Amino acid sequence: MKLKFICNIAPAANLSKTCLRASSRFGAIASRVARGAALFFSFMIALVCAAPANAQQSDAPSATKCESLQQSAAEDPPNPPPSDDATESMLPHFKDSRFWLSGQANFIFQTHPPFHAGYSGPNSLSPNYEKATSRVLTLYTGVRLNNSTELLVDIEEAGGTALSTGLGLAGNTDLDIVRNPLLSKAPYLGRGMIHKVFALSKDKIENQRSAFSLFDELPRRRLELRFGKFSMPDFFDVNSVGSDTHLQFINWTTDNNAAWDYAADTRGYTVGLTADYEDRNWGFRFAEALMPKVANGIDLVWKPWQAHAENFEYELRHGVVPSKAGVIRLLAYTNYANMGIYRDAIANFEAGLTPIPEITAHPWHITRKYGFGFNTEQTLTHYLTAFARVGWDNGKTESFAYTEVDQTVATGVGASGAWWHRRQDRAGIAFVTNAIKKDHQIYLADGGLGFLLGDGKLNYGRENIVESYFTVHLWRGIYLAPGLQHINSPGYNRDRGPVLVPSFRAHIEF
């Protein structure tokens, strides 16, 4: 795909006037941005100072992300950060049409200075200075076939580089990275699905059109089926404050429940079926999906009677603060795949059968992994929305598809730019603490390697992360966002770190 830019040069007589007007306009924008930045950093300092003193010492586009929160409050409607579809774009989108065409480009630059490391292994985050830039380009298309059926197809290209090729952190600092640098850089099919809606009531509600749903209105009570290729976090564990690397947080364990080892290939996609029942104040969704052949593998197992994943989520659109909007989501999942058992790998190593514990040293066999998650968001004021996630999995089987986390707790606050009179801006701060079970700890301490972690040995400690960002709407569909992450015990290792990772994101909506 090639983009051609055509510049129209104004006559010299008008050029100076044009430049003066542009200078005045951008000067005004810069002034407003500066006031917003000052307010945001004052807000961040207040939050950090209010956090427990030992916090560091112990150390995708979807309108549905905001829709459920908005439906839950009648007296005091929330004002969460605008959904992706509410953002401004460089080009106008189809309105009152059965077609959809849009796009996005997301570039994230990250670096980290040298940090202390008692030792390093094959899968360690490098203790030396590093820098990396990732990119994700997506073309969203769709067509509504009739009043209840639509076809959605997204073409994507992901590339660039990752810090230490994506290794060494359970809570990786960039969700956009390609976890396997050997993958082809050619564009690929990101999503391709059929979306069918079955009306279960006559009354309708307005629907905010997006790349995931082209309908202008939907039955209040309905059943939605989707079949094809998609990413599980498109529809499960969504959150209006912490789910979007385009405009919000970018750490893996801030944007998703880290203990949810959701079915996915290397790029984060799977093939399956979702069923979503929606009523006035609650919803229930289910997904059946394919699992990869190997941990972090690009190839899926096309034998669903052998390797498969089931996901369940109940959503209650009700706040815990009186007269304030909120949502509570309960998640459960179970995976069946060719996964190793940490205890078996340790036993083989201790018996001298392998030079180090090797989680992949086993014949093809299907094992089971399961876990649970809790996800809530709560409006605090007209401009502030808090969120929290808690996750747990059984931890005995190999971390296979997402990241190496068995327990996680994440909490944070998002702020709407309407607070400082720039509605398209947004800002946030979050704290995440991740952990692994005892068998997983021993496996890494004995020199075992996961698909992300492996320092050669391990002085275990929880991996604690503080992340903040400030997204500035510059002009039309252009958004810029400085960010900062502080990580204690990277890869659960107290002998390494802490690590400071500043970032800069440029996002363009087409």
XYZ file of N, CA, C and O in Angstrom, residues 157 383 402:
12
model
N -0.557 -4.547 9.504
C 0.882 -4.719 9.338
C 1.532 -4.278 10.629
O 1.269 -3.184 11.130
N -15.027 13.717 35.457
C -13.833 13.639 34.629
C -12.912 12.466 34.973
O -11.968 12.208 34.234
N -0.176 -15.901 26.269
C -0.115 -14.458 26.476
C 1.177 -14.044 27.170
O 2.095 -13.548 26.540
